[in-house]
Amino acid sequence: MKNIVIAAGYATRLGELTKNFPKPLLKIGKNTILGRMLDDIDKIDDIDEHIIITNHKFADIFEKWKTEEGRWKKPITIVDDGTETNDTRLGAVCDLLFAMDKLHIGSDLLVVAADNLLFFSFQEFVDFAKEKGTSCIMCHEQPSIEKLQRTGVIVVDEAMRVLNMEEKPQQPKSHWAVPPFYIYLKQDLDLIRHSVENGCGKDAPGNLAHYMVEHTTMHAWPMSAGRFDIGSLDTYYEAVEKYGKE
């Protein structure tokens, strides 16, 4: 299984901090946001490679980071998508397609967005997908209607099979919100390869999840613990204050 890290975004809401530096490599204590995630994922036996997709502007920074760190067992591949501005970005879905084509990927995929601190292990998610035998998404209960209106929301049955998914619904049909973490099995890769040409949105990773829910069987794993989404300067500084000593 390949671990695909979507790290190409231009984090405009973090201002000068990320104007010329990738958000996933911002420090949280002595570690980085991405480093904390890889410390967990690297321990999973099913994972055989970490693939980090970035824009051209930050590619050299990631290569330098990769050389300097070197503490993980699994190899790390940096994929440069060739873009240099927010206006020319490919979008998360097209970045994934770009990496799949460039590296001739034909195995199961763990796809993650690299701007979160997680308080559970991805091992649990991988085990869930193996048990279900389908591609999977994560979910968590979100009581706030306002927050549900800004994310993907799913409806599931008693076996956690996904029946429906909506992006940013004005009238959410459940309290199950979807964070940007997915497992796509080898059997569904052709669907992914043809997703954009068949109408899938390009920009957010949730666009692909929404498309896949409509075209194949997917299950949702309820997160066993929380996460901290670093989406602004305020949340970054909050993360440093709360978790920088761990």
Protein backbone atom coordinates (compact mmCIF):
# COMPACT_ATOMS: atom_id res chain seq x y z
CA MET A 1 0.00 0.00 0.00
CA LYS A 2 1.26 3.47 -0.94
CA ASN A 3 0.83 6.39 1.45
CA ILE A 4 -0.09 9.38 -0.72
CA VAL A 5 0.36 12.71 1.05
CA ILE A 6 -1.38 15.66 -0.60
CA ALA A 7 0.84 18.58 0.37
CA ALA A 8 0.64 20.83 -2.68
CA GLY A 9 -1.78 23.46 -1.35
CA TYR A 10 -0.94 27.15 -1.09
CA ALA A 11 -1.87 27.99 2.50
CA THR A 12 -2.97 31.57 2.00
CA ARG A 13 -4.69 31.76 5.39
CA LEU A 14 -1.34 31.39 7.17
CA GLY A 15 0.06 34.56 5.59
CA GLU A 16 3.81 35.13 5.59
CA LEU A 17 4.50 31.82 7.37
CA THR A 18 3.63 29.85 4.26
CA LYS A 19 4.22 32.41 1.51
CA ASN A 20 7.51 30.72 0.68
CA PHE A 21 7.33 27.61 2.86
CA PRO A 22 5.02 24.55 2.88
CA LYS A 23 2.52 24.32 5.73
CA PRO A 24 3.13 20.58 6.38
CA LEU A 25 6.74 21.36 7.34
CA LEU A 26 5.86 24.00 9.94
CA LYS A 27 7.23 23.10 13.35
CA ILE A 28 5.12 21.79 16.21
CA GLY A 29 7.72 21.59 18.95
CA LYS A 30 10.79 19.76 17.65
CA ASN A 31 8.80 17.93 14.99
CA THR A 32 6.81 19.07 11.95
CA ILE A 33 3.11 18.62 11.14
CA LEU A 34 3.99 16.09 8.43
CA GLY A 35 6.72 14.45 10.52
CA ARG A 36 4.23 13.63 13.26
CA MET A 37 1.93 12.00 10.72
CA LEU A 38 4.71 9.94 9.12
CA ASP A 39 5.98 8.80 12.53
CA ASP A 40 2.68 6.92 12.84
CA ILE A 41 2.11 5.78 9.26
CA ASP A 42 5.67 4.52 8.81
CA LYS A 43 5.04 1.85 11.46
CA ILE A 44 2.22 0.23 9.46
CA ASP A 45 3.43 -2.99 7.83
CA ASP A 46 1.01 -2.62 4.90
CA ILE A 47 2.61 0.69 3.87
CA ASP A 48 5.61 0.26 1.58
CA GLU A 49 6.25 3.84 0.40
CA HIS A 50 5.43 7.46 1.26
CA ILE A 51 4.64 9.62 -1.78
CA ILE A 52 4.43 13.35 -1.15
CA ILE A 53 2.83 15.47 -3.86
CA THR A 54 3.88 19.11 -3.85
CA ASN A 55 3.94 22.11 -6.15
CA HIS A 56 7.14 23.13 -7.92
CA LYS A 57 7.57 26.14 -5.66
CA PHE A 58 8.11 23.91 -2.61
CA ALA A 59 9.59 20.77 -4.20
CA ASP A 60 13.20 21.61 -3.34
CA ILE A 61 12.23 22.38 0.26
CA PHE A 62 10.63 18.94 0.59
CA GLU A 63 13.67 17.28 -1.00
CA LYS A 64 15.97 19.04 1.49
CA TRP A 65 13.68 18.04 4.38
CA LYS A 66 13.65 14.43 3.17
CA THR A 67 17.47 14.34 3.09
CA GLU A 68 17.87 15.93 6.50
CA GLU A 69 15.26 13.79 8.28
CA GLY A 70 15.90 10.26 7.03
CA ARG A 71 14.49 8.57 10.13
CA TRP A 72 11.69 6.59 8.51
CA LYS A 73 11.99 2.99 7.35
CA LYS A 74 9.85 3.28 4.23
CA PRO A 75 11.21 5.19 1.20
CA ILE A 76 9.93 8.70 0.54
CA THR A 77 9.27 9.94 -3.00
CA ILE A 78 8.66 13.63 -3.67
CA VAL A 79 6.45 14.33 -6.71
CA ASP A 80 6.65 17.83 -8.19
CA ASP A 81 3.39 18.70 -9.97
CA GLY A 82 5.04 21.57 -11.88
CA THR A 83 2.82 24.40 -10.61
CA GLU A 84 4.12 27.60 -9.00
CA THR A 85 1.06 29.70 -8.13
CA ASN A 86 -2.36 29.32 -6.57
CA ASP A 87 -3.92 30.29 -9.91
CA THR A 88 -2.18 27.46 -11.79
CA ARG A 89 -2.60 24.73 -9.14
CA LEU A 90 -3.88 21.38 -10.35
CA GLY A 91 -6.16 20.73 -7.38
CA ALA A 92 -5.92 17.81 -4.96
CA VAL A 93 -7.69 15.27 -7.18
CA CYS A 94 -5.58 16.08 -10.24
CA ASP A 95 -2.45 15.99 -8.08
CA LEU A 96 -3.35 12.43 -7.10
CA LEU A 97 -3.97 11.49 -10.73
CA PHE A 98 -0.66 13.11 -11.71
CA ALA A 99 1.27 11.03 -9.15
CA MET A 100 -0.55 7.81 -10.07
CA ASP A 101 0.36 8.31 -13.73
CA LYS A 102 3.93 9.50 -13.16
CA LEU A 103 4.80 6.64 -10.78
CA HIS A 104 2.64 3.97 -12.50
CA ILE A 105 0.86 3.23 -9.23
CA GLY A 106 -1.26 0.08 -9.22
CA SER A 107 -1.57 -0.76 -5.52
CA ASP A 108 -3.90 0.12 -2.66
CA LEU A 109 -3.63 3.75 -1.54
CA LEU A 110 -3.82 5.54 1.79
CA VAL A 111 -4.49 9.17 0.84
CA VAL A 112 -4.04 11.88 3.47
CA ALA A 113 -4.01 15.67 3.67
CA ALA A 114 -0.87 16.84 5.43
CA ASP A 115 -2.20 19.66 7.61
CA ASN A 116 -3.65 17.81 10.61
CA LEU A 117 -2.45 16.58 13.96
CA LEU A 118 -4.00 13.20 14.75
CA PHE A 119 -4.65 11.55 18.10
CA PHE A 120 -5.18 8.01 16.81
CA SER A 121 -3.21 5.61 14.63
CA PHE A 122 -3.83 5.07 10.93
CA GLN A 123 -3.28 1.38 11.70
CA GLU A 124 -6.88 1.27 12.94
CA PHE A 125 -8.11 2.70 9.64
CA VAL A 126 -6.06 0.22 7.59
CA ASP A 127 -7.37 -2.69 9.68
CA PHE A 128 -10.96 -1.49 9.17
CA ALA A 129 -10.51 -1.37 5.37
CA LYS A 130 -9.01 -4.85 5.36
CA GLU A 131 -11.96 -6.14 7.36
CA LYS A 132 -14.52 -4.53 5.03
CA GLY A 133 -12.69 -5.31 1.78
CA THR A 134 -13.76 -2.00 0.22
CA SER A 135 -12.39 1.46 -0.28
CA CYS A 136 -13.03 3.53 2.85
CA ILE A 137 -13.30 7.02 4.23
CA MET A 138 -13.06 8.31 7.78
CA CYS A 139 -15.84 10.05 9.66
CA HIS A 140 -16.50 11.65 13.01
CA GLU A 141 -19.58 12.94 14.77
CA GLN A 142 -19.96 16.69 14.44
CA PRO A 143 -22.75 18.25 16.52
CA SER A 144 -22.39 21.73 14.99
CA ILE A 145 -24.71 22.31 12.02
CA GLU A 146 -22.59 25.31 11.03
CA LYS A 147 -19.45 23.16 10.80
CA LEU A 148 -21.31 20.42 8.93
CA GLN A 149 -22.29 23.01 6.34
CA ARG A 150 -18.59 23.56 5.61
CA THR A 151 -17.54 19.93 5.08
CA GLY A 152 -18.52 16.61 3.57
CA VAL A 153 -21.39 14.82 5.32
CA ILE A 154 -22.32 11.15 4.91
CA VAL A 155 -25.27 8.88 5.63
CA VAL A 156 -24.38 5.29 6.61
CA ASP A 157 -26.20 2.05 7.38
CA GLU A 158 -25.73 -0.14 10.46
CA ALA A 159 -22.61 -1.72 8.91
CA MET A 160 -21.09 1.75 8.24
CA ARG A 161 -21.57 1.35 4.50
CA VAL A 162 -21.81 4.80 2.97
CA LEU A 163 -25.24 5.40 1.41
CA ASN A 164 -24.88 9.05 0.54
CA MET A 165 -22.36 11.88 0.67
CA GLU A 166 -22.90 15.61 0.23
CA GLU A 167 -20.34 18.42 0.14
CA LYS A 168 -21.18 21.43 2.33
CA PRO A 169 -24.93 20.68 2.59
CA GLN A 170 -27.20 23.46 3.81
CA GLN A 171 -29.42 20.84 5.44
CA PRO A 172 -27.12 18.01 6.62
CA LYS A 173 -28.75 14.58 6.65
CA SER A 174 -26.56 13.30 9.51
CA HIS A 175 -23.89 14.37 11.99
CA TRP A 176 -21.17 12.26 10.32
CA ALA A 177 -18.51 14.66 8.99
CA VAL A 178 -15.71 13.47 6.69
CA PRO A 179 -12.08 14.51 7.28
CA PRO A 180 -9.51 14.29 4.42
CA PHE A 181 -8.25 10.72 4.96
CA TYR A 182 -9.11 7.89 2.56
CA ILE A 183 -8.19 4.34 1.55
CA TYR A 184 -8.70 3.45 -2.09
CA LEU A 185 -8.24 -0.21 -2.97
CA LYS A 186 -6.53 -1.45 -6.12
CA GLN A 187 -9.87 -2.68 -7.44
CA ASP A 188 -11.14 0.93 -7.60
CA LEU A 189 -8.11 2.62 -9.20
CA ASP A 190 -9.62 2.67 -12.69
CA LEU A 191 -12.57 4.62 -11.30
CA ILE A 192 -10.13 7.14 -9.88
CA ARG A 193 -8.18 7.43 -13.13
CA HIS A 194 -11.33 8.33 -15.06
CA SER A 195 -13.01 10.36 -12.31
CA VAL A 196 -12.24 13.88 -13.54
CA GLU A 197 -13.13 13.16 -17.16
CA ASN A 198 -16.46 11.82 -15.86
CA GLY A 199 -17.31 14.95 -13.90
CA CYS A 200 -15.49 14.67 -10.58
CA GLY A 201 -14.43 18.00 -9.05
CA LYS A 202 -10.69 18.71 -9.09
CA ASP A 203 -9.95 20.99 -6.19
CA ALA A 204 -10.59 19.27 -2.84
CA PRO A 205 -9.78 15.64 -1.92
CA GLY A 206 -13.38 15.31 -0.74
CA ASN A 207 -14.54 15.74 -4.33
CA LEU A 208 -13.05 12.35 -5.17
CA ALA A 209 -14.58 10.69 -2.11
CA HIS A 210 -17.99 12.05 -3.12
CA TYR A 211 -17.51 10.70 -6.66
CA MET A 212 -16.39 7.29 -5.42
CA VAL A 213 -19.35 6.93 -3.05
CA GLU A 214 -21.61 7.25 -6.08
CA HIS A 215 -19.69 4.70 -8.17
CA THR A 216 -18.50 1.94 -5.81
CA THR A 217 -19.13 0.43 -2.39
CA MET A 218 -17.42 2.34 0.40
CA HIS A 219 -17.43 2.09 4.18
CA ALA A 220 -16.71 4.76 6.78
CA TRP A 221 -14.49 4.27 9.82
CA PRO A 222 -15.55 6.36 12.85
CA MET A 223 -12.39 7.97 14.21
CA SER A 224 -11.42 6.51 17.58
CA ALA A 225 -10.04 9.85 18.78
CA GLY A 226 -9.82 13.45 17.61
CA ARG A 227 -7.73 15.51 15.23
CA PHE A 228 -6.53 19.10 15.14
CA ASP A 229 -7.02 20.81 11.78
CA ILE A 230 -4.43 23.54 11.17
CA GLY A 231 -6.24 25.87 8.83
CA SER A 232 -5.25 29.36 9.97
CA LEU A 233 -2.60 31.31 11.84
CA ASP A 234 -4.70 31.15 15.00
CA THR A 235 -5.06 27.35 14.87
CA TYR A 236 -1.36 26.92 14.09
CA TYR A 237 -0.29 28.96 17.11
CA GLU A 238 -2.87 27.12 19.21
CA ALA A 239 -1.37 23.80 18.08
CA VAL A 240 2.14 24.97 18.97
CA GLU A 241 0.98 26.05 22.42
CA LYS A 242 -1.04 22.88 23.13
CA TYR A 243 1.11 20.19 21.56
CA GLY A 244 4.55 21.69 21.04
CA LYS A 245 5.96 20.06 24.18
CA GLU A 246 4.84 16.53 23.32
